[in-house]
Every structure is written in structure tokens, then in C-alpha cells.
PDB file of C-alpha atoms and ligand atoms in Angstrom:
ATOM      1  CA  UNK A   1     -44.869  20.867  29.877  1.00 72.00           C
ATOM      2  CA  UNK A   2     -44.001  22.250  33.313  1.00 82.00           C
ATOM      3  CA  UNK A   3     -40.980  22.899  34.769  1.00 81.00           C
ATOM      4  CA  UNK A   4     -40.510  19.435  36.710  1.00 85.00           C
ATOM      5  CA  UNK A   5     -41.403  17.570  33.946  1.00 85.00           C
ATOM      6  CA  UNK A   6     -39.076  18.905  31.509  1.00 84.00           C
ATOM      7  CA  UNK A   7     -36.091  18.447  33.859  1.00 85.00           C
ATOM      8  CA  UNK A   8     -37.634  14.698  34.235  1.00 87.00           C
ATOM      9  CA  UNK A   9     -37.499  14.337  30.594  1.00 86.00           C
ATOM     10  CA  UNK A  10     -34.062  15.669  29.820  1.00 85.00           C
ATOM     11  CA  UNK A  11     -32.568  13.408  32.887  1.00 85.00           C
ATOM     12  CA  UNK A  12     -34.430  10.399  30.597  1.00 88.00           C
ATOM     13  CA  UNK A  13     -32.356  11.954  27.244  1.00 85.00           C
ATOM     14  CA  UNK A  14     -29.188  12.365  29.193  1.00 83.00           C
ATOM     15  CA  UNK A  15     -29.309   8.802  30.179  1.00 86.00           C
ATOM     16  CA  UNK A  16     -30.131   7.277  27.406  1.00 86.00           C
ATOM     17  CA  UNK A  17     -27.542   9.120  25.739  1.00 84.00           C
ATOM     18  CA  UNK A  18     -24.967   7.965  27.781  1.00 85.00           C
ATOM     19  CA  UNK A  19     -26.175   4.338  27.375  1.00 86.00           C
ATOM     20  CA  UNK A  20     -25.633   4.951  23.601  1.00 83.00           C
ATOM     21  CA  UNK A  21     -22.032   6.215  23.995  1.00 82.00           C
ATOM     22  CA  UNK A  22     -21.214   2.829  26.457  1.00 83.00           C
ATOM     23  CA  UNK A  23     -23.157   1.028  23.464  1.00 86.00           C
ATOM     24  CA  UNK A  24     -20.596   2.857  21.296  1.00 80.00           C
ATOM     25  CA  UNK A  25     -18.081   1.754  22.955  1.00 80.00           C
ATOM     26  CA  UNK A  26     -18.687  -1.850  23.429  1.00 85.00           C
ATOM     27  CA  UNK A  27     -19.498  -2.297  19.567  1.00 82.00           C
ATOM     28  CA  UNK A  28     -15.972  -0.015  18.603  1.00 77.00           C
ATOM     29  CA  UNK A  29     -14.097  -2.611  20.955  1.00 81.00           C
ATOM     30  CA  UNK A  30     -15.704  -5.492  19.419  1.00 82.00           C
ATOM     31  CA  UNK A  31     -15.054  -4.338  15.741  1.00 77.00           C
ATOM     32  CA  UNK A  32     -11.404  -3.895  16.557  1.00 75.00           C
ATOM     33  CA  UNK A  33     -11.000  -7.319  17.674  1.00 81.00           C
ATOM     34  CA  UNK A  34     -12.840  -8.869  14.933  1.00 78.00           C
ATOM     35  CA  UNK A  35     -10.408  -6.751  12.319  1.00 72.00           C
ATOM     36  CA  UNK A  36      -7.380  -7.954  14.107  1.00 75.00           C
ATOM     37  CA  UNK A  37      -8.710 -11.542  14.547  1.00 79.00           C
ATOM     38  CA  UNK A  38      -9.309 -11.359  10.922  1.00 73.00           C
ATOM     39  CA  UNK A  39      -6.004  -9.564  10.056  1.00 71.00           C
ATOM     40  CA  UNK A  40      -3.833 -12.335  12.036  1.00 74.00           C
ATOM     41  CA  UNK A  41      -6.170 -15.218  10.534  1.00 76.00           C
ATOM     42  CA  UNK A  42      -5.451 -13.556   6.256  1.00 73.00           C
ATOM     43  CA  UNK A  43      -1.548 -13.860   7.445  1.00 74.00           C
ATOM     44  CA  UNK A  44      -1.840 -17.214   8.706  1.00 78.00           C
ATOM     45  CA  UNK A  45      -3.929 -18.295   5.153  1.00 76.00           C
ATOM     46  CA  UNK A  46      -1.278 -16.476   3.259  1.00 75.00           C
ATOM     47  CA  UNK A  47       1.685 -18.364   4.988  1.00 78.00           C
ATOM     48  CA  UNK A  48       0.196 -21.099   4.550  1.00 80.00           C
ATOM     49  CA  UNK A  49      -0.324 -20.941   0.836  1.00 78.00           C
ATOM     50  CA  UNK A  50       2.418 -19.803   0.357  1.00 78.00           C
ATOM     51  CA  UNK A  51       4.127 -23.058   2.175  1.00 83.00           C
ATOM     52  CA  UNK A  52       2.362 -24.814  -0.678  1.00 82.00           C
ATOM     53  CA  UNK A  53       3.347 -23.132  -3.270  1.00 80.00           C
ATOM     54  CA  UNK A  54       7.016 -23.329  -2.169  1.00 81.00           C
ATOM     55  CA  UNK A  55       6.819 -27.193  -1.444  1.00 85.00           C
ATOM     56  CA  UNK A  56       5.379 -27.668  -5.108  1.00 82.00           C
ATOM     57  CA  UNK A  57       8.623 -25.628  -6.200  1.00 81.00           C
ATOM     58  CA  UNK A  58      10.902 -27.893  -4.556  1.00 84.00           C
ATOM     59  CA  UNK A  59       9.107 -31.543  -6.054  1.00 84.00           C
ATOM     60  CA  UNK A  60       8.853 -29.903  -9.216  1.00 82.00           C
ATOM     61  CA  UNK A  61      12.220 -27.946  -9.274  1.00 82.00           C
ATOM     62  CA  UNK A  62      10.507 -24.849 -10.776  1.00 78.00           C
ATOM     63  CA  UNK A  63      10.354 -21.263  -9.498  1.00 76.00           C
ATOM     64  CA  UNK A  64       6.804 -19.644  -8.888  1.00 76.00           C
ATOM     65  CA  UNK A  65       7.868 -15.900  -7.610  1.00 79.00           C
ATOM     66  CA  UNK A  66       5.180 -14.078  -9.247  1.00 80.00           C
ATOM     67  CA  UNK A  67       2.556 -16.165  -8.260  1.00 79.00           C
ATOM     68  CA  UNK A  68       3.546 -15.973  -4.666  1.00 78.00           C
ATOM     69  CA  UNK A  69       3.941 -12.179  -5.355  1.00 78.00           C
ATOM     70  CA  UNK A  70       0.493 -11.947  -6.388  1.00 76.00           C
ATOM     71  CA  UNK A  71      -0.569 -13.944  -3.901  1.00 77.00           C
ATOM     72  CA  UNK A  72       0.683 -11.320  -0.942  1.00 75.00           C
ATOM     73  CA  UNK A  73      -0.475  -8.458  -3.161  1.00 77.00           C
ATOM     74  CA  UNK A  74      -4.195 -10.266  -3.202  1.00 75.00           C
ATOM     75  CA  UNK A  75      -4.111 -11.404   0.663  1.00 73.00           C
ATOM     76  CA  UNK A  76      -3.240  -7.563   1.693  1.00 71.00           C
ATOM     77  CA  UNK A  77      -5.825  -5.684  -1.019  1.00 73.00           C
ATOM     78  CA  UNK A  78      -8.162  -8.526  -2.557  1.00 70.00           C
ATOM     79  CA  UNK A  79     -10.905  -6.230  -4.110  1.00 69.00           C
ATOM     80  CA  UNK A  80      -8.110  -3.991  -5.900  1.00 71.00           C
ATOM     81  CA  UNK A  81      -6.060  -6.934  -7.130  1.00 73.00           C
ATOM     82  CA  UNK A  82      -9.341  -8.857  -7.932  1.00 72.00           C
ATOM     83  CA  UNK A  83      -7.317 -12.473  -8.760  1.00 74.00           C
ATOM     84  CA  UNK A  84      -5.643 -14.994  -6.935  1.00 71.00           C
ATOM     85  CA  UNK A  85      -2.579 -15.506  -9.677  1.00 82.00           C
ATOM     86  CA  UNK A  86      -1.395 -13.707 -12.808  1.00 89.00           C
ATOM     87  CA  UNK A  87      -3.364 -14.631 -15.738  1.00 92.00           C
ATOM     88  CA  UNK A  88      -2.311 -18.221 -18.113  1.00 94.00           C
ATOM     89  CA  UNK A  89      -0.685 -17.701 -20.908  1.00 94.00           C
ATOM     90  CA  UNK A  90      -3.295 -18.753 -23.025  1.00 95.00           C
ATOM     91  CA  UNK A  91      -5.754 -16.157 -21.269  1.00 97.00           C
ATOM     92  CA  UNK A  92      -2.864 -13.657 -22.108  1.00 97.00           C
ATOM     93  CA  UNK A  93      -3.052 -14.547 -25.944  1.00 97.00           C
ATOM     94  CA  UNK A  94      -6.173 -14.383 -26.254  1.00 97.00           C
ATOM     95  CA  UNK A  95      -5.960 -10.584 -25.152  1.00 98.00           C
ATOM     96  CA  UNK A  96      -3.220  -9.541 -27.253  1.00 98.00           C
ATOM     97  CA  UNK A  97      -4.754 -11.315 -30.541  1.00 97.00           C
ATOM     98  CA  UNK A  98      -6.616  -8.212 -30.588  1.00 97.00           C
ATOM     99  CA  UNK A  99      -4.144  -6.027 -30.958  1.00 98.00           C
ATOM    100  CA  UNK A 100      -2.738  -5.203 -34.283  1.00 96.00           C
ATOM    101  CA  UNK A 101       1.387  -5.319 -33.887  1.00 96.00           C
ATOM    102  CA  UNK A 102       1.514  -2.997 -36.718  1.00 94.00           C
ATOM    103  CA  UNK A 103      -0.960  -0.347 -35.978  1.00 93.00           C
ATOM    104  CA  UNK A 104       0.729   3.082 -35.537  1.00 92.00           C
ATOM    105  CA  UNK A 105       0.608   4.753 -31.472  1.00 95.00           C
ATOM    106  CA  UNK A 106       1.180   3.904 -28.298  1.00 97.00           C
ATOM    107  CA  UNK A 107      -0.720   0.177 -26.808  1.00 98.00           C
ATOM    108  CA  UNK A 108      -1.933   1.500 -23.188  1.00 98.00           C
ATOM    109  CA  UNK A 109      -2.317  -1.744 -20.358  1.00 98.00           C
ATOM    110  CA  UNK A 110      -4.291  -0.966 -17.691  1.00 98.00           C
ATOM    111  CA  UNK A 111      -3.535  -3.343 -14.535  1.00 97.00           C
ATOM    112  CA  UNK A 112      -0.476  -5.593 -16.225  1.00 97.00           C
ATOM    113  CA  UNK A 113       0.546  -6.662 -12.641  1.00 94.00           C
ATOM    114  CA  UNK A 114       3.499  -9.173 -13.194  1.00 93.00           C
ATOM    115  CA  UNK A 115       3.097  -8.445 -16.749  1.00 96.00           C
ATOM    116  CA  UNK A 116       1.813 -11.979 -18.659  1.00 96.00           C
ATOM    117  CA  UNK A 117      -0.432 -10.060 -20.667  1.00 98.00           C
ATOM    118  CA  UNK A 118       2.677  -7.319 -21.326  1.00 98.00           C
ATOM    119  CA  UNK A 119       4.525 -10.190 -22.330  1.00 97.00           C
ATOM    120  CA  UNK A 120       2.226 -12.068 -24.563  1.00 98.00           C
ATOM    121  CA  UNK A 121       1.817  -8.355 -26.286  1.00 98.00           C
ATOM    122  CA  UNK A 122       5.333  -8.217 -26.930  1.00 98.00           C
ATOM    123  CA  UNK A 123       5.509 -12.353 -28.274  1.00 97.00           C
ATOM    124  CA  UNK A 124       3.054 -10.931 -30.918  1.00 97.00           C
ATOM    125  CA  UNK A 125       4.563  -8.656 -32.264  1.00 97.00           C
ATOM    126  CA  UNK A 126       4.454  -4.845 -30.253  1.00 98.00           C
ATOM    127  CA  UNK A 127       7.556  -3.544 -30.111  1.00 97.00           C
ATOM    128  CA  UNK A 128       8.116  -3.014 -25.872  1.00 97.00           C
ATOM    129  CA  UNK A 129       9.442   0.829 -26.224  1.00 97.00           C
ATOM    130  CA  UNK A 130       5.152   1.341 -27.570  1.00 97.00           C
ATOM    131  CA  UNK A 131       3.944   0.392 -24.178  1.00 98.00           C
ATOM    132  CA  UNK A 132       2.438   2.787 -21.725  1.00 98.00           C
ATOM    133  CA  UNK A 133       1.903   0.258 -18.061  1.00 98.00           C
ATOM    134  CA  UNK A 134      -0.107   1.957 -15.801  1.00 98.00           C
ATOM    135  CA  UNK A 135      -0.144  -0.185 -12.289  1.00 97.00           C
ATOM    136  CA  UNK A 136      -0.723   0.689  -8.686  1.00 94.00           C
ATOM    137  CA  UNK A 137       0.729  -1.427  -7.193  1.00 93.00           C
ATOM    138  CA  UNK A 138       4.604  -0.638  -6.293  1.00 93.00           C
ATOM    139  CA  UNK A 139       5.846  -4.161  -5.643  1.00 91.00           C
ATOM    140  CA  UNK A 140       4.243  -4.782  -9.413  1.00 93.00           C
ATOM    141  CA  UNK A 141       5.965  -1.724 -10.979  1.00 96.00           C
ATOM    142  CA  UNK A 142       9.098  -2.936  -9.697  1.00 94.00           C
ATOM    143  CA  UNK A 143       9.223  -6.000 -11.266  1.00 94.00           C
ATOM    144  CA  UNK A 144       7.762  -4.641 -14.706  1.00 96.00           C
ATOM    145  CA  UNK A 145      10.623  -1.674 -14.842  1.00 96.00           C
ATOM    146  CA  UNK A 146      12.879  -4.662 -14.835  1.00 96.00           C
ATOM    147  CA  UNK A 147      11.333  -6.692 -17.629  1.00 96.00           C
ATOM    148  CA  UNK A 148      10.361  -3.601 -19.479  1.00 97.00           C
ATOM    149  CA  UNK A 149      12.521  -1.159 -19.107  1.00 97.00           C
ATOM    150  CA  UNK A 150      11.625   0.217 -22.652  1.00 97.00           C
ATOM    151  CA  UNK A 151       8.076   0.689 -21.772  1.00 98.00           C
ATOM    152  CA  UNK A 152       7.222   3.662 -20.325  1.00 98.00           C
ATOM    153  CA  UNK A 153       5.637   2.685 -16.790  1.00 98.00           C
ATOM    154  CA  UNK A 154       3.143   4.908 -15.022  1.00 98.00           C
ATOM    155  CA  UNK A 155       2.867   4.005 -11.194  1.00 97.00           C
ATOM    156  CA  UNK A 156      -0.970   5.710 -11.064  1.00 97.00           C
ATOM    157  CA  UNK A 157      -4.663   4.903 -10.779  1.00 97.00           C
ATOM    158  CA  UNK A 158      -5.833   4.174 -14.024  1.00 97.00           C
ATOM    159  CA  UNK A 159      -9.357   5.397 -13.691  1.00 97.00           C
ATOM    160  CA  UNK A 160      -7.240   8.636 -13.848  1.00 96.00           C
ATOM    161  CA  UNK A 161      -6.260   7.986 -16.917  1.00 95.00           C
ATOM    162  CA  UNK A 162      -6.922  10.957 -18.636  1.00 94.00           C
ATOM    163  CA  UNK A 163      -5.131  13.345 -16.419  1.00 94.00           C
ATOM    164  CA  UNK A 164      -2.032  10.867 -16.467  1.00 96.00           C
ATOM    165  CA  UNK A 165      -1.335   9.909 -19.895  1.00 96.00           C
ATOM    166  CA  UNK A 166      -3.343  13.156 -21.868  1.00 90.00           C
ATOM    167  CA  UNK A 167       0.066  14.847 -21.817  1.00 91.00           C
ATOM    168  CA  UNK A 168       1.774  11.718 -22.207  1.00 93.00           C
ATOM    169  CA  UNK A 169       0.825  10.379 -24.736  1.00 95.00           C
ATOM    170  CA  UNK A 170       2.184  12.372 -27.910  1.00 92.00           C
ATOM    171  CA  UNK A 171      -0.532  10.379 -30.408  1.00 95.00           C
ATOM    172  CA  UNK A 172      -3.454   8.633 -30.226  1.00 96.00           C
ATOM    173  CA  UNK A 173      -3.325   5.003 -28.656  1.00 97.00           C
ATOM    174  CA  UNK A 174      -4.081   1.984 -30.811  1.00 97.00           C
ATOM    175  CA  UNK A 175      -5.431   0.203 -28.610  1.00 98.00           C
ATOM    176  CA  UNK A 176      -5.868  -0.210 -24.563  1.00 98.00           C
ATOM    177  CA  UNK A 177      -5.571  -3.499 -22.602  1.00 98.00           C
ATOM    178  CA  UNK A 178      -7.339  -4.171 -19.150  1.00 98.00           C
ATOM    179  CA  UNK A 179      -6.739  -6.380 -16.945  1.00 96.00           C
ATOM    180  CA  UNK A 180      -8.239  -3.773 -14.180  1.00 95.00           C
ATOM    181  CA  UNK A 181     -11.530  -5.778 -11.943  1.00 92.00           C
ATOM    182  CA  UNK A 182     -13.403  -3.657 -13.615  1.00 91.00           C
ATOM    183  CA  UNK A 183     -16.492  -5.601 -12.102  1.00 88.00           C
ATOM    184  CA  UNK A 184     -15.560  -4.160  -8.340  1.00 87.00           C
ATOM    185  CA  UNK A 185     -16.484  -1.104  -9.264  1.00 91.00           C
ATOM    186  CA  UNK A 186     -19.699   0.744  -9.773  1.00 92.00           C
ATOM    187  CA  UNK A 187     -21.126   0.777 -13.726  1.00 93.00           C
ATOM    188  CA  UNK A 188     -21.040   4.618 -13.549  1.00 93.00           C
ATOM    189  CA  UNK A 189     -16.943   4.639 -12.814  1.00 95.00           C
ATOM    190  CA  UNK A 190     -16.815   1.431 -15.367  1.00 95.00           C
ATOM    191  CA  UNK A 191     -18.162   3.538 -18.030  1.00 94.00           C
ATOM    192  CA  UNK A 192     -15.960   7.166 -17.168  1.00 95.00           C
ATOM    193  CA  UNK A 193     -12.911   4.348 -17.929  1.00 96.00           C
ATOM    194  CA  UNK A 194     -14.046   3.379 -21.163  1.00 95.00           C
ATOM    195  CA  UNK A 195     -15.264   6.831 -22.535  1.00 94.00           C
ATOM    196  CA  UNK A 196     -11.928   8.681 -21.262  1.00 96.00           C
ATOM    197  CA  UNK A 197     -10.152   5.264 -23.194  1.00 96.00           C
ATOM    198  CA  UNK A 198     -11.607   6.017 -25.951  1.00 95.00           C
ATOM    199  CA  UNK A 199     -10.874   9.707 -25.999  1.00 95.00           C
ATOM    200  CA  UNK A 200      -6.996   8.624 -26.046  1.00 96.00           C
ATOM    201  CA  UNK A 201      -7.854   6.366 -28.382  1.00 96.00           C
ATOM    202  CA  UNK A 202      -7.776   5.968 -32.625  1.00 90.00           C
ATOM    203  CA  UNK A 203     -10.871   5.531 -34.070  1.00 90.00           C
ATOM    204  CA  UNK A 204     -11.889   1.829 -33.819  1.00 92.00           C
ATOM    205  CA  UNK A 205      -9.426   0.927 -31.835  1.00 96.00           C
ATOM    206  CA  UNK A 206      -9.706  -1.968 -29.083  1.00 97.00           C
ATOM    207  CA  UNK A 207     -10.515  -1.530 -25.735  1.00 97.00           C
ATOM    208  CA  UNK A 208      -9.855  -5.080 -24.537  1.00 98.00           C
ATOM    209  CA  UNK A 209     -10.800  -6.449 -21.247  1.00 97.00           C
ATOM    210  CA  UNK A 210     -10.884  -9.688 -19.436  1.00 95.00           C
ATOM    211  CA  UNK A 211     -13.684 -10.680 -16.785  1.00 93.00           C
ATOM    212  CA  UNK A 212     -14.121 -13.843 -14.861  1.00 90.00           C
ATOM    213  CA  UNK A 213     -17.796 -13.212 -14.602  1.00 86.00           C
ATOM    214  CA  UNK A 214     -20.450 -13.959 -17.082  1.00 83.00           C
ATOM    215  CA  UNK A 215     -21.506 -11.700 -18.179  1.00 87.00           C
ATOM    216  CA  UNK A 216     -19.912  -8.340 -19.740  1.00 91.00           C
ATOM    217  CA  UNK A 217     -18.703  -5.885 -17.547  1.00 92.00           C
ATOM    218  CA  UNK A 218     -20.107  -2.919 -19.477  1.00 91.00           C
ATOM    219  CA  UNK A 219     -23.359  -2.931 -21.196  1.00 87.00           C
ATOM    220  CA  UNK A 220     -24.032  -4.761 -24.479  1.00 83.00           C
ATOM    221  CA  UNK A 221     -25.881  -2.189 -26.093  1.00 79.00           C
ATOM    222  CA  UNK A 222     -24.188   0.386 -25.766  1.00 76.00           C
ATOM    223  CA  UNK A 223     -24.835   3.566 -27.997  1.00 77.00           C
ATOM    224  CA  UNK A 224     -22.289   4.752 -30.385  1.00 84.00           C
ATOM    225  CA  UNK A 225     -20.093   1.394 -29.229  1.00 87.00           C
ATOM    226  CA  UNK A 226     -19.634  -2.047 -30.996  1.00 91.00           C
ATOM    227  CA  UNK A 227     -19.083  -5.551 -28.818  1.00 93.00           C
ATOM    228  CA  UNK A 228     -17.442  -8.785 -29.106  1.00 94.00           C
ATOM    229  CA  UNK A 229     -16.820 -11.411 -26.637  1.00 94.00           C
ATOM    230  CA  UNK A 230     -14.001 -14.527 -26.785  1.00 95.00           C
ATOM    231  CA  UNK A 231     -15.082 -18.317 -26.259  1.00 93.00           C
ATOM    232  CA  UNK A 232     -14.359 -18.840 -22.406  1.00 93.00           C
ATOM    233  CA  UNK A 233     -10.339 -19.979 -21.917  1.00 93.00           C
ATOM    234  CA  UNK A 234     -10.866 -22.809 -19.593  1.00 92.00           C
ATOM    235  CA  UNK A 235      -7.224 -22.769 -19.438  1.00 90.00           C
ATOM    236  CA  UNK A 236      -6.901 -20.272 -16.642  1.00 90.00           C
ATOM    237  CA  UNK A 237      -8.179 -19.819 -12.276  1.00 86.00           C
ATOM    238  CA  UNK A 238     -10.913 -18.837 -12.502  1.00 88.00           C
ATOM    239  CA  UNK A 239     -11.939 -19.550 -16.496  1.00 92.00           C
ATOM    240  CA  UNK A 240     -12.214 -16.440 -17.824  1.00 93.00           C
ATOM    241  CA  UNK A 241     -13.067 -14.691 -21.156  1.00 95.00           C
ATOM    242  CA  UNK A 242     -12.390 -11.723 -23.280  1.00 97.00           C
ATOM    243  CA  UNK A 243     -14.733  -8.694 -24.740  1.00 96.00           C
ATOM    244  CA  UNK A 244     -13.384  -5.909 -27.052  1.00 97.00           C
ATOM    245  CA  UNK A 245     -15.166  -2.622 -27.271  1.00 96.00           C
ATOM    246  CA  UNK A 246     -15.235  -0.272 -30.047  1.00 95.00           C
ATOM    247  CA  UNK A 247     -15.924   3.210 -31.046  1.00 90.00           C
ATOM    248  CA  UNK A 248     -18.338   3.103 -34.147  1.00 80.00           C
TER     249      UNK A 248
HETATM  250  C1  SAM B 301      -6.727  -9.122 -12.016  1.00 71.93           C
HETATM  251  S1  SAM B 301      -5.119  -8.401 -11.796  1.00 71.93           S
HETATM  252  C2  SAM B 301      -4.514  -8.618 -13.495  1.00 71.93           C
HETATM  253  C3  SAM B 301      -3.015  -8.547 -13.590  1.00 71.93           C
HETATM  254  C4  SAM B 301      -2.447  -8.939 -14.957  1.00 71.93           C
HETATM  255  N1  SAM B 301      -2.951  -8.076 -16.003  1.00 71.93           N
HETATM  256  C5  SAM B 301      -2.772 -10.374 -15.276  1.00 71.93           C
HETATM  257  O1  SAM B 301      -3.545 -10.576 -16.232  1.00 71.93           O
HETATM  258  O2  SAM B 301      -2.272 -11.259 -14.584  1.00 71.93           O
HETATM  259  C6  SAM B 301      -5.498  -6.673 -11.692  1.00 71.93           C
HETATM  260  C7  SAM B 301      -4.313  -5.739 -11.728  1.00 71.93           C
HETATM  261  O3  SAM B 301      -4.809  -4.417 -11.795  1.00 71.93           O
HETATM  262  C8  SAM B 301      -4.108  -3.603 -10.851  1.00 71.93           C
HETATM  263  N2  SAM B 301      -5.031  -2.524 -10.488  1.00 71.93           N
HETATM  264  C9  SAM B 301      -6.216  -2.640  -9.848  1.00 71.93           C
HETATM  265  N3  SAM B 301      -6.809  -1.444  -9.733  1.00 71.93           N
HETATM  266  C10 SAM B 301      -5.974  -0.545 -10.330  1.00 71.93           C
HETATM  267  C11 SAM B 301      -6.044   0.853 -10.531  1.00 71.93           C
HETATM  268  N4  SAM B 301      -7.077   1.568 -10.122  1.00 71.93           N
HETATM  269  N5  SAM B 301      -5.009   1.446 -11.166  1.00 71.93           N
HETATM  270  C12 SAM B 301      -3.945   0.722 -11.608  1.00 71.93           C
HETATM  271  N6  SAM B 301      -3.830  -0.599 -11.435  1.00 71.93           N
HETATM  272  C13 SAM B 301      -4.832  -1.231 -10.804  1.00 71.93           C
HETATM  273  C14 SAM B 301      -3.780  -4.555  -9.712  1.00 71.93           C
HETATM  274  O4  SAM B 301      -2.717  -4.069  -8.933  1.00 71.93           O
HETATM  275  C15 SAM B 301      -3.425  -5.814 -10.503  1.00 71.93           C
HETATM  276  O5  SAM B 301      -2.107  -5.784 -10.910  1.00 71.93           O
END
């Protein structure tokens, strides 16, 4: 290429490239407004809801705080709180049927947000000061160091489980309770949670999760593991339904 040419050709580059950059530019600017349209338009439907909730509280004379609670949590990070409102009582049975009272070791709960499932655990039986609560969510650990201040409450991530409860705990759990959206997250991170469960574990102990969805949230078949699944509780937003892994 000669010498005029080339300079031709790198005036072309150079002006395309600042076309890209304006591009750049525009499309940044747009983004930010959408996120802020979006941000103002979430607080509105959150205010709003919870306008509802608080009128139903008044006709009704009942108090709904941990619904609304969850409500703000779920508005500000949906994918991480992965429900609308705490889970029904009956939902919360149904979880802690699977858990023998009398079994010896710690009962881990992954997720317990307000704690339903935490306190249908304790209505069957486990005795509170056995509980190990691992929740993200500070507003949620708040309220559960209140109504369980027995239990020993880990404000963590609990796909790190094993780093925060393998010094922890002092014996082998007898049994760990999700109510983690397990279903948000990739199979391969799904399946680290439920081998490193099962290394805190006792043999044959539950691992005992709740999904919304269909189907299971971890494989069927998988090796080395046994599987049950609940009926679906209709009684509960969204119906939902209840499989128990174990370790053959
Ligand atoms: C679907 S809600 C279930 C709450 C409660 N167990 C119930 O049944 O109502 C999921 C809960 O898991 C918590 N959570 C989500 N990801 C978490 C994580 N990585 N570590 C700890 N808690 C988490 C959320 O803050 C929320 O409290």
C-alpha cells in the first residue's frame, strides 16, 4: 500500500473509531436512564403494594410486618430473595416433617428469611439452641436473632458453607433445610451446595429443599444420592413442593 493510501486508510479507522466512542456514549446515556426509569418505577410498585397490604391490615385488624418485610427485601434483590412472601405454614410443615426432632447434631437452614420454616422446625420438636441460620440478608438476621436468640445465626453466603460452619459446627449435622432459590443459580454451583451439605452432614441425613418449579432442582439420578419429592402444597404463592436428598 503506498504511503497516501495508508494515511487515507487510517483517517477512515480514526473516524470510525470516534463514531463508535459517540455510539458509546449515546447507548451508556440511554442505559442509565432506562435503570433509573426502572429503579423509580420498582419503588412506585413497592409503595404501592405495600399500600395494599397495609389497607388489608386495617379491615382485617391483623399485622402483616414480615410480609411487607419480604416484600422490600424482594423489590430491592428479586433473584437473591427468589419469593414474593415468606413461605405458608403448611409449606413450612411439610419441610420440617423431614426432620427427625430426636436425631443427635446440629439442623443447618439455609435461607430461613423471616424464619416460618425455623419456626415450624421448632413446633416439631428441634430444640432452637440446635439451629445453625445462615441468611444474607441483614434486615432478615435481625429479626431471626430476636425470635431465636438460642440459635446460633450466621449472617453469610451459604454456598460458602463449608468454610463458614466446618469449624463451627463441633458434629456432624442431622439434617440441612433450604429454602435458598436454588433454581437461580447455575446446576454446577447447585450441585457444590449439596456435595459440601453433605460433607457436614450424618450419613443419610436430609437435605431438604423447596422449589416452586416443576421439576427438581438437582438431578434425579443422581449417583451415590437417593430422591423423594412431596405432593405439591397448593396452600402457598406460588404452590410449591418439597424434595429430600440423601447420601446412599
Ligand atoms: C425464597 S426465600 C425463603 C425464605 C424462608 N425460608 C421462607 O421459606 O419463607 C430465600 C431466602 O434465602 C436467602 N438467601 C438467598 N441467597 C442466599 C445466600 N446465598 N446465602 C444466604 N441466604 C440466601 C434470602 O435472603 C431469603 O431469605
Amino acid at each position: 500500500m503506498s504511503l497516501p493510501a495508508l494515511r487515507t486508510f487510517e483517517q477512515r479507522i480514526e473516524r470510525q473509531l470516534r463514531l463508535l466512542e459517540l455510539k458509546k456514549t449515546i447507548i451508556e446515556r440511554n442505559i442509565g436512564r432506562h435503570i433509573r426509569l426502572f429503579e423509580q418505577r420498582r419503588d412506585d410498585i413497592g409503595k404501592r403494594i405495600e399500600d395494599q397490604i397495609r389497607q388489608f391490615e386495617r379491615k382485617r385488624g391483623i399485622r402483616l410486618d414480615d410480609e411487607v418485610r419480604f416484600i422490600r427485601s424482594w423489590i430491592e434483590r428479586p433473584l437473591s430473595i427468589g419469593a414474593v412472601t415468606p413461605s405458608s405454614k403448611m409449606l413450612a410443615r411439610a419441610m420440617a416433617r423431614y426432620v427427625d426432632p430426636h436425631s443427635d447434631g446440629p439442623v443447618v437452614e439455609l435461607g430461613p428469611g423471616t424464619g416460618p420454616v425455623t419456626a415450624a422446625l421448632v413446633e416439631a420438636g428441634v430444640d432452637p439452641s440446635r439451629l445453625v441460620l445462615v441468611e444474607f440478608n441483614p434486615a432478615f438476621c435481625r429479626i431471626l436473632r430476636t425470635r431465636y436468640p438460642s440459635a446460633t445465626l450466621v449472617q453469610g453466603d451459604a454456598y460458602s458453607m463449608r468454610r463458614l460452619l466446618e469449624t463451627l459446627l463441633l458434629q456432624p449435622a442431622a439434617a440441612v433445610v433450604s429454602g435458598l432459590p436454588l433454581v437461580t443459580k447455575p446446576m454446577r454451583q447447585r450441585l457444590r451446595l449439596i456435595r459440601d451439605a453433605f460433607d457436614l452432614m450424618l450419613p443419610g441425613a436430609p437435605f431438604v429443599q423447596f422449589t416452586y418449579s416443576v421439576a427438581s432442582p438437582l438431578p434425579r439420578r443422581l449417583s451415590g444420592f437417593s430422591v423423594e419429592a412431596s405432593e405439591r402444597i397448593w396452600m402457598n404463592i406460588p404452590p410449591a413442593r418439597v424434595w429430600v436428598y440423601r447420601k446412599n
